[in-house]
Amino acid sequence: MIRFIIPLISVILFFLEPVFSLFSPVSIAEVSYTLVPRFVIVYLIFITVYYGLKRAILYGIVLGLLYDMYHIDIIGVYTFLYPVICYVASLIIRQVHRHVITVMFLSLAMIALLELLSFIFASLIALTSIGFEEFIVLRLMPTMIANSIFVAMFGYFFKRLIDERGLQKAGL
């Protein structure tokens, strides 16, 4: 059963993202802040660090394709971005210690990179009309705050789960 737990959690997180998107936008003092849950990419980064880059890239391609089909009309944006983010995370984690706190901060940095790249892409093909400053204040900062809470709550759980699967796979 533990064999299927890693893909099962990724699918559950994929379907939980739109549920938490229902809480967005949040209006404070007549200003709407957009919170974008990025549960899947956080989980993919933990898979990259503690399980393996190849597996994370495979999951990234599949989940990115599903994300493109389910959430946006352009196929290929997240299919490309999820594996690229996993690869960049693997390059960065080689240079630092794989402690869970470090991976949590790396996850937040990769969420910021994902948001920035998706904003640049949307700006290039005219899918968005907001400026960069508005993007930072109204979307990126609230997204980072919301995902920081998620990473703080579930980061250690993801590490333990993936480590246990790795030990079970190794036969220990």
mmCIF file of C-alpha atoms in Angstrom:
data_model
loop_
_atom_site.group_PDB
_atom_site.id
_atom_site.type_symbol
_atom_site.label_atom_id
_atom_site.label_comp_id
_atom_site.label_asym_id
_atom_site.label_seq_id
_atom_site.Cartn_x
_atom_site.Cartn_y
_atom_site.Cartn_z
ATOM 1 C CA MET A 1 0.000 0.000 0.000
ATOM 2 C CA ILE A 2 2.816 2.408 0.816
ATOM 3 C CA ARG A 3 3.967 1.933 -2.772
ATOM 4 C CA PHE A 4 1.036 3.994 -4.021
ATOM 5 C CA ILE A 5 1.066 6.622 -1.286
ATOM 6 C CA ILE A 6 3.353 9.129 -3.046
ATOM 7 C CA PRO A 7 1.324 9.282 -6.283
ATOM 8 C CA LEU A 8 -1.912 9.188 -4.282
ATOM 9 C CA ILE A 9 -0.899 12.211 -2.202
ATOM 10 C CA SER A 10 0.080 14.108 -5.362
ATOM 11 C CA VAL A 11 -3.348 13.456 -6.893
ATOM 12 C CA ILE A 12 -5.088 14.474 -3.653
ATOM 13 C CA LEU A 13 -3.082 17.713 -3.558
ATOM 14 C CA PHE A 14 -3.917 18.339 -7.208
ATOM 15 C CA PHE A 15 -7.630 18.154 -6.435
ATOM 16 C CA LEU A 16 -7.298 20.181 -3.217
ATOM 17 C CA GLU A 17 -5.783 23.190 -4.998
ATOM 18 C CA PRO A 18 -9.062 24.317 -6.621
ATOM 19 C CA VAL A 19 -10.881 23.791 -3.322
ATOM 20 C CA PHE A 20 -8.562 26.232 -1.583
ATOM 21 C CA SER A 21 -8.788 28.574 -4.577
ATOM 22 C CA LEU A 22 -12.389 29.164 -3.601
ATOM 23 C CA PHE A 23 -11.115 31.331 -0.721
ATOM 24 C CA SER A 24 -9.542 33.705 -3.221
ATOM 25 C CA PRO A 25 -9.652 36.632 -3.812
ATOM 26 C CA VAL A 26 -9.610 38.021 -0.308
ATOM 27 C CA SER A 27 -10.819 41.608 0.015
ATOM 28 C CA ILE A 28 -9.202 43.805 2.663
ATOM 29 C CA ALA A 29 -10.027 47.511 2.719
ATOM 30 C CA GLU A 30 -11.636 47.286 -0.739
ATOM 31 C CA VAL A 31 -8.485 45.739 -2.229
ATOM 32 C CA SER A 32 -8.677 42.211 -3.636
ATOM 33 C CA TYR A 33 -5.713 39.955 -2.956
ATOM 34 C CA THR A 34 -5.395 36.745 -4.952
ATOM 35 C CA LEU A 35 -4.151 33.642 -3.130
ATOM 36 C CA VAL A 36 -2.960 30.847 -5.394
ATOM 37 C CA PRO A 37 -2.417 27.497 -3.661
ATOM 38 C CA ARG A 38 0.661 25.719 -4.988
ATOM 39 C CA PHE A 39 0.428 22.435 -3.106
ATOM 40 C CA VAL A 40 1.548 20.248 -6.013
ATOM 41 C CA ILE A 41 4.795 22.084 -6.705
ATOM 42 C CA VAL A 42 5.697 22.014 -3.014
ATOM 43 C CA TYR A 43 5.176 18.260 -2.983
ATOM 44 C CA LEU A 44 7.146 17.872 -6.210
ATOM 45 C CA ILE A 45 10.075 19.740 -4.676
ATOM 46 C CA PHE A 46 10.038 17.435 -1.663
ATOM 47 C CA ILE A 47 9.972 14.453 -4.044
ATOM 48 C CA THR A 48 12.893 15.983 -5.950
ATOM 49 C CA VAL A 49 14.991 16.404 -2.827
ATOM 50 C CA TYR A 50 14.147 13.259 -0.872
ATOM 51 C CA TYR A 51 13.131 10.688 -3.486
ATOM 52 C CA GLY A 52 14.622 11.465 -6.874
ATOM 53 C CA LEU A 53 14.692 13.985 -9.693
ATOM 54 C CA LYS A 54 13.534 11.537 -12.371
ATOM 55 C CA ARG A 55 10.418 10.605 -10.407
ATOM 56 C CA ALA A 56 9.667 14.271 -9.665
ATOM 57 C CA ILE A 57 10.035 15.231 -13.326
ATOM 58 C CA LEU A 58 7.731 12.387 -14.368
ATOM 59 C CA TYR A 59 5.114 13.464 -11.822
ATOM 60 C CA GLY A 60 5.683 17.087 -12.865
ATOM 61 C CA ILE A 61 4.952 16.346 -16.510
ATOM 62 C CA VAL A 62 1.809 14.341 -15.731
ATOM 63 C CA LEU A 63 0.460 16.763 -13.124
ATOM 64 C CA GLY A 64 1.459 19.776 -15.224
ATOM 65 C CA LEU A 65 -0.459 18.393 -18.180
ATOM 66 C CA LEU A 66 -3.471 17.751 -15.957
ATOM 67 C CA TYR A 67 -3.164 21.267 -14.530
ATOM 68 C CA ASP A 68 -3.055 22.752 -18.027
ATOM 69 C CA MET A 69 -6.116 20.809 -19.119
ATOM 70 C CA TYR A 70 -8.050 21.383 -15.914
ATOM 71 C CA HIS A 71 -7.245 25.019 -15.092
ATOM 72 C CA ILE A 72 -6.041 26.909 -18.165
ATOM 73 C CA ASP A 73 -6.752 26.706 -21.852
ATOM 74 C CA ILE A 74 -3.163 26.606 -23.056
ATOM 75 C CA ILE A 75 -1.611 23.153 -22.968
ATOM 76 C CA GLY A 76 2.079 23.056 -22.129
ATOM 77 C CA VAL A 77 2.699 25.950 -19.745
ATOM 78 C CA TYR A 78 2.684 24.008 -16.489
ATOM 79 C CA THR A 79 3.692 20.817 -18.279
ATOM 80 C CA PHE A 80 6.942 22.657 -18.972
ATOM 81 C CA LEU A 81 7.200 24.731 -15.772
ATOM 82 C CA TYR A 82 6.722 21.946 -13.191
ATOM 83 C CA PRO A 83 9.667 19.811 -14.428
ATOM 84 C CA VAL A 84 11.842 22.912 -14.904
ATOM 85 C CA ILE A 85 11.148 24.025 -11.331
ATOM 86 C CA CYS A 86 12.013 20.523 -10.093
ATOM 87 C CA TYR A 87 15.264 20.588 -12.058
ATOM 88 C CA VAL A 88 16.227 24.027 -10.735
ATOM 89 C CA ALA A 89 15.422 22.855 -7.194
ATOM 90 C CA SER A 90 17.691 19.838 -7.682
ATOM 91 C CA LEU A 91 20.529 22.092 -8.832
ATOM 92 C CA ILE A 92 20.120 24.366 -5.822
ATOM 93 C CA ILE A 93 19.786 21.587 -3.233
ATOM 94 C CA ARG A 94 23.099 20.100 -4.373
ATOM 95 C CA GLN A 95 24.792 23.219 -3.002
ATOM 96 C CA VAL A 96 23.121 23.237 0.432
ATOM 97 C CA HIS A 97 22.223 20.780 3.180
ATOM 98 C CA ARG A 98 19.024 18.732 2.680
ATOM 99 C CA HIS A 99 17.572 19.696 6.034
ATOM 100 C CA VAL A 100 13.772 19.959 6.086
ATOM 101 C CA ILE A 101 13.874 23.683 6.957
ATOM 102 C CA THR A 102 16.155 24.345 3.988
ATOM 103 C CA VAL A 103 13.810 22.420 1.701
ATOM 104 C CA MET A 104 10.860 24.407 3.045
ATOM 105 C CA PHE A 105 12.576 27.685 2.157
ATOM 106 C CA LEU A 106 13.604 26.248 -1.204
ATOM 107 C CA SER A 107 9.959 25.349 -1.849
ATOM 108 C CA LEU A 108 8.894 28.913 -1.156
ATOM 109 C CA ALA A 109 11.595 30.274 -3.448
ATOM 110 C CA MET A 110 10.484 27.897 -6.201
ATOM 111 C CA ILE A 111 6.849 28.971 -5.728
ATOM 112 C CA ALA A 112 7.964 32.567 -6.246
ATOM 113 C CA LEU A 113 9.869 31.522 -9.379
ATOM 114 C CA LEU A 114 6.851 29.590 -10.690
ATOM 115 C CA GLU A 115 4.540 32.545 -10.094
ATOM 116 C CA LEU A 116 6.984 34.929 -11.742
ATOM 117 C CA LEU A 117 7.452 32.705 -14.798
ATOM 118 C CA SER A 118 3.713 32.159 -15.186
ATOM 119 C CA PHE A 119 3.134 35.929 -14.910
ATOM 120 C CA ILE A 120 5.791 36.625 -17.548
ATOM 121 C CA PHE A 121 4.236 34.046 -19.863
ATOM 122 C CA ALA A 122 0.735 35.450 -19.314
ATOM 123 C CA SER A 123 2.038 38.959 -19.989
ATOM 124 C CA LEU A 124 3.762 37.900 -23.188
ATOM 125 C CA ILE A 125 0.626 36.418 -24.704
ATOM 126 C CA ALA A 126 -1.644 39.119 -23.243
ATOM 127 C CA LEU A 127 -3.588 36.887 -20.841
ATOM 128 C CA THR A 128 -3.159 39.402 -18.029
ATOM 129 C CA SER A 129 -3.482 43.143 -17.922
ATOM 130 C CA ILE A 130 -2.000 43.894 -14.497
ATOM 131 C CA GLY A 131 1.384 45.520 -14.122
ATOM 132 C CA PHE A 132 4.387 44.019 -12.404
ATOM 133 C CA GLU A 133 3.960 46.084 -9.232
ATOM 134 C CA GLU A 134 0.318 45.031 -8.960
ATOM 135 C CA PHE A 135 1.347 41.432 -9.506
ATOM 136 C CA ILE A 136 3.857 41.605 -6.659
ATOM 137 C CA VAL A 137 1.451 43.246 -4.185
ATOM 138 C CA LEU A 138 -1.887 41.711 -5.147
ATOM 139 C CA ARG A 139 -0.874 38.191 -6.140
ATOM 140 C CA LEU A 140 2.689 37.177 -5.293
ATOM 141 C CA MET A 141 2.824 38.337 -1.679
ATOM 142 C CA PRO A 142 -0.557 36.825 -0.664
ATOM 143 C CA THR A 143 0.342 33.618 -2.496
ATOM 144 C CA MET A 144 3.649 33.418 -0.656
ATOM 145 C CA ILE A 145 1.990 34.007 2.716
ATOM 146 C CA ALA A 146 -0.691 31.360 2.114
ATOM 147 C CA ASN A 147 1.787 28.799 0.808
ATOM 148 C CA SER A 148 4.173 29.515 3.690
ATOM 149 C CA ILE A 149 1.458 28.361 6.048
ATOM 150 C CA PHE A 150 0.934 25.206 3.973
ATOM 151 C CA VAL A 151 4.674 24.448 3.841
ATOM 152 C CA ALA A 152 5.051 25.007 7.588
ATOM 153 C CA MET A 153 2.122 22.698 8.307
ATOM 154 C CA PHE A 154 2.974 19.842 5.941
ATOM 155 C CA GLY A 155 6.697 20.070 5.124
ATOM 156 C CA TYR A 156 7.878 17.719 7.848
ATOM 157 C CA PHE A 157 5.049 15.278 7.043
ATOM 158 C CA PHE A 158 6.092 15.193 3.358
ATOM 159 C CA LYS A 159 9.716 14.548 4.330
ATOM 160 C CA ARG A 160 8.804 11.672 6.654
ATOM 161 C CA LEU A 161 6.423 10.137 4.139
ATOM 162 C CA ILE A 162 8.927 10.245 1.283
ATOM 163 C CA ASP A 163 11.775 9.003 3.526
ATOM 164 C CA GLU A 164 9.657 6.040 4.669
ATOM 165 C CA ARG A 165 8.849 5.194 1.050
ATOM 166 C CA GLY A 166 12.531 5.421 0.165
ATOM 167 C CA LEU A 167 13.452 3.069 3.031
ATOM 168 C CA GLN A 168 10.679 0.664 2.057
ATOM 169 C CA LYS A 169 11.882 0.693 -1.549
ATOM 170 C CA ALA A 170 15.443 0.009 -0.437
ATOM 171 C CA GLY A 171 14.224 -2.949 1.618
ATOM 172 C CA LEU A 172 15.327 -1.573 4.989
#
